[in-house]
Short mmCIF file of C-alpha atoms in Angstrom, two decimals:
data_model
loop_
_atom_site.label_atom_id
_atom_site.label_comp_id
_atom_site.label_asym_id
_atom_site.label_seq_id
_atom_site.Cartn_x
_atom_site.Cartn_y
_atom_site.Cartn_z
CA MET O 17 90.44 81.16 84.60
CA ASP O 18 87.23 82.34 86.31
CA GLY O 19 88.65 81.35 89.71
CA TRP O 20 91.71 83.48 89.10
CA LYS O 21 89.54 86.46 88.10
CA ALA O 22 87.47 86.12 91.25
CA VAL O 23 90.59 86.06 93.45
CA ALA O 24 92.11 88.99 91.55
CA SER O 25 88.90 90.99 91.95
CA ARG O 26 88.72 90.21 95.65
CA TYR O 27 92.29 91.37 96.28
CA ALA O 28 92.37 94.21 93.73
CA LEU O 29 92.45 97.03 96.30
CA LEU O 30 95.02 95.40 98.59
CA PRO O 31 98.10 96.84 96.77
CA LEU O 32 96.55 100.31 96.90
CA ARG O 33 95.74 99.88 100.58
CA LEU O 34 99.29 98.76 101.36
CA PHE O 35 100.85 101.58 99.33
CA LEU O 36 98.72 104.30 100.92
CA GLY O 37 99.07 102.86 104.42
CA VAL O 38 102.86 102.58 104.24
CA THR O 39 103.17 105.99 102.57
CA PHE O 40 101.10 107.76 105.23
CA VAL O 41 102.91 106.03 108.12
CA TYR O 42 106.24 106.96 106.52
CA ALA O 43 105.13 110.57 105.94
CA ALA O 44 103.99 110.84 109.57
CA LEU O 45 107.22 109.43 111.00
CA ASP O 46 109.25 111.64 108.68
CA LYS O 47 107.44 114.72 110.02
CA LEU O 48 107.56 113.65 113.67
CA THR O 49 111.32 112.99 113.56
CA ASP O 50 112.19 116.20 111.71
CA SER O 51 112.59 119.01 114.22
CA ALA O 52 112.98 121.54 111.38
CA PHE O 53 109.54 120.60 110.00
CA LEU O 54 107.77 121.03 113.34
CA ALA O 55 109.16 124.54 113.91
CA ASP O 56 107.18 127.75 113.47
CA THR O 57 109.97 129.33 111.42
CA GLY O 58 113.11 128.37 109.56
CA SER O 59 114.08 126.47 106.46
CA GLY O 60 111.92 123.39 105.93
CA SER O 61 109.48 124.32 108.69
CA ILE O 62 105.73 123.90 108.43
CA GLY O 63 105.39 127.60 109.23
CA GLU O 64 107.61 128.68 106.33
CA THR O 65 105.86 126.24 104.01
CA MET O 66 102.45 127.62 104.94
CA ARG O 67 103.60 131.23 104.60
CA GLY O 68 105.11 130.37 101.20
CA VAL O 69 101.87 128.94 99.79
CA ARG O 70 99.39 131.28 101.46
CA ASP O 71 98.83 133.63 98.53
CA SER O 72 98.75 130.90 95.88
CA SER O 73 96.44 128.46 97.70
CA ALA O 74 92.83 127.87 96.74
CA ILE O 75 91.69 128.59 100.30
CA PRO O 76 93.96 131.16 101.98
CA ALA O 77 91.73 131.12 105.07
CA LEU O 78 92.69 127.48 105.63
CA VAL O 79 96.36 128.44 105.51
CA ASP O 80 95.68 131.34 107.88
CA LEU O 81 94.11 128.86 110.30
CA ALA O 82 97.24 126.69 110.14
CA LEU O 83 99.44 129.75 110.66
CA GLU O 84 97.75 130.51 113.99
CA ASN O 85 99.79 127.63 115.42
CA PRO O 86 102.08 126.10 112.78
CA THR O 87 103.69 123.62 115.17
CA GLY O 88 100.31 122.40 116.41
CA PHE O 89 99.11 122.11 112.81
CA GLY O 90 102.25 120.14 111.92
CA TYR O 91 101.63 117.72 114.78
CA ALA O 92 97.95 117.41 113.81
CA ILE O 93 98.85 116.53 110.22
CA ALA O 94 101.54 114.07 111.33
CA PHE O 95 99.34 112.28 113.89
CA GLY O 96 96.44 112.31 111.41
CA GLU O 97 98.66 110.67 108.79
CA LEU O 98 99.85 108.12 111.34
CA ALA O 99 96.30 107.19 112.38
CA VAL O 100 95.17 106.98 108.75
CA GLY O 101 98.19 104.89 107.77
CA ILE O 102 97.86 102.42 110.65
CA GLY O 103 94.09 102.12 110.19
CA THR O 104 94.57 101.50 106.47
CA LEU O 105 97.30 98.89 106.95
CA LEU O 106 95.35 97.01 109.61
CA GLY O 107 92.04 97.45 107.84
CA LEU O 108 90.59 98.83 111.07
CA PHE O 109 87.81 101.37 110.53
CA ALA O 110 89.06 101.28 106.94
CA ARG O 111 86.44 103.59 105.49
CA LEU O 112 87.00 106.13 108.25
CA ALA O 113 90.76 105.91 107.67
CA ALA O 114 90.21 106.40 103.93
CA LEU O 115 88.01 109.41 104.65
CA GLY O 116 90.78 110.85 106.84
CA GLY O 117 93.35 110.21 104.12
CA ALA O 118 91.12 111.82 101.51
CA LEU O 119 90.54 114.89 103.71
CA ILE O 120 94.26 115.27 104.43
CA SER O 121 95.04 114.93 100.72
CA LEU O 122 92.27 117.38 99.81
CA SER O 123 93.50 119.97 102.29
CA LEU O 124 97.08 119.62 101.05
CA TRP O 125 95.95 119.88 97.43
CA LEU O 126 93.94 123.03 98.13
CA THR O 127 96.81 124.64 100.02
CA VAL O 128 100.33 123.34 99.39
CA SER O 129 100.10 121.95 95.85
CA TRP O 130 97.30 124.11 94.41
CA GLN O 131 99.75 126.28 92.46
CA VAL O 132 101.45 123.32 90.72
CA ASN O 133 100.98 123.75 87.00
CA PRO O 134 100.00 121.63 85.16
CA TYR O 135 97.79 120.18 87.90
CA TYR O 136 98.78 116.55 87.24
CA LEU O 137 102.32 117.21 88.45
CA GLY O 138 101.04 117.79 91.99
CA ASN O 139 100.82 114.55 93.94
CA ASP O 140 98.13 115.53 96.47
CA LEU O 141 95.32 115.35 93.91
CA ALA O 142 96.47 111.87 92.87
CA TYR O 143 96.47 110.77 96.53
CA LEU O 144 92.95 112.18 96.94
CA MET O 145 91.76 110.12 93.97
CA ALA O 146 93.59 107.03 95.30
CA TRP O 147 91.72 107.22 98.61
CA LEU O 148 88.28 107.26 96.98
CA PRO O 149 88.11 103.53 96.03
CA LEU O 150 89.07 102.60 99.60
CA LEU O 151 86.48 105.01 100.96
CA LEU O 152 83.81 103.38 98.79
CA ALA O 153 84.86 99.73 99.22
CA GLY O 154 86.48 99.57 102.65
CA ALA O 155 88.89 96.74 103.46
CA SER O 156 87.15 93.48 102.75
CA VAL O 157 90.21 91.19 102.82
CA LEU O 158 93.04 90.78 105.28
CA SER O 159 91.53 93.33 107.64
CA LEU O 160 90.50 93.68 111.24
CA ASP O 161 87.18 95.09 110.01
CA ARG O 162 86.42 91.77 108.31
CA LEU O 163 87.58 89.75 111.33
CA LEU O 164 85.35 91.78 113.63
CA ALA O 165 82.39 91.45 111.25
CA GLU O 166 82.84 87.67 111.14
CA ARG O 167 83.02 87.49 114.94
CA ARG O 168 79.76 89.44 115.19
CA ARG O 169 78.08 87.02 112.76
CA ILE O 170 79.16 84.00 114.79
CA ARG O 171 77.61 85.32 118.00
#
């Protein structure tokens, strides 16, 4: 039984890592392939979304910054999500990827989902909390970070 517990403990964060990695890659590809999302104006656009949440966000100045170039902001979020997702799935610079995921989730929570009431119905806060264990622990199993660390030890 102790052997099973050790293996379970070692791989405990792997399902979370896979879920967050796949989710962020999917979210990025969904944004990058949706021309309506990447537009400054129009239904479903990042610009309309930002204008719609501006007055109810925790940090309106952050929304104002995004509204200076909504399309550029949309691309930045999408490519950020893609980098975070790929890094998380591969376990490459895993803590940096988790930090990026946490910052993206934090910014979305403080802007887009801040007005959700009660707070636990908004998913961005849950994603922020999900990134924290990966930020603290990194990717110790099935990761390029571990492979690179082992190669450095051999030299």
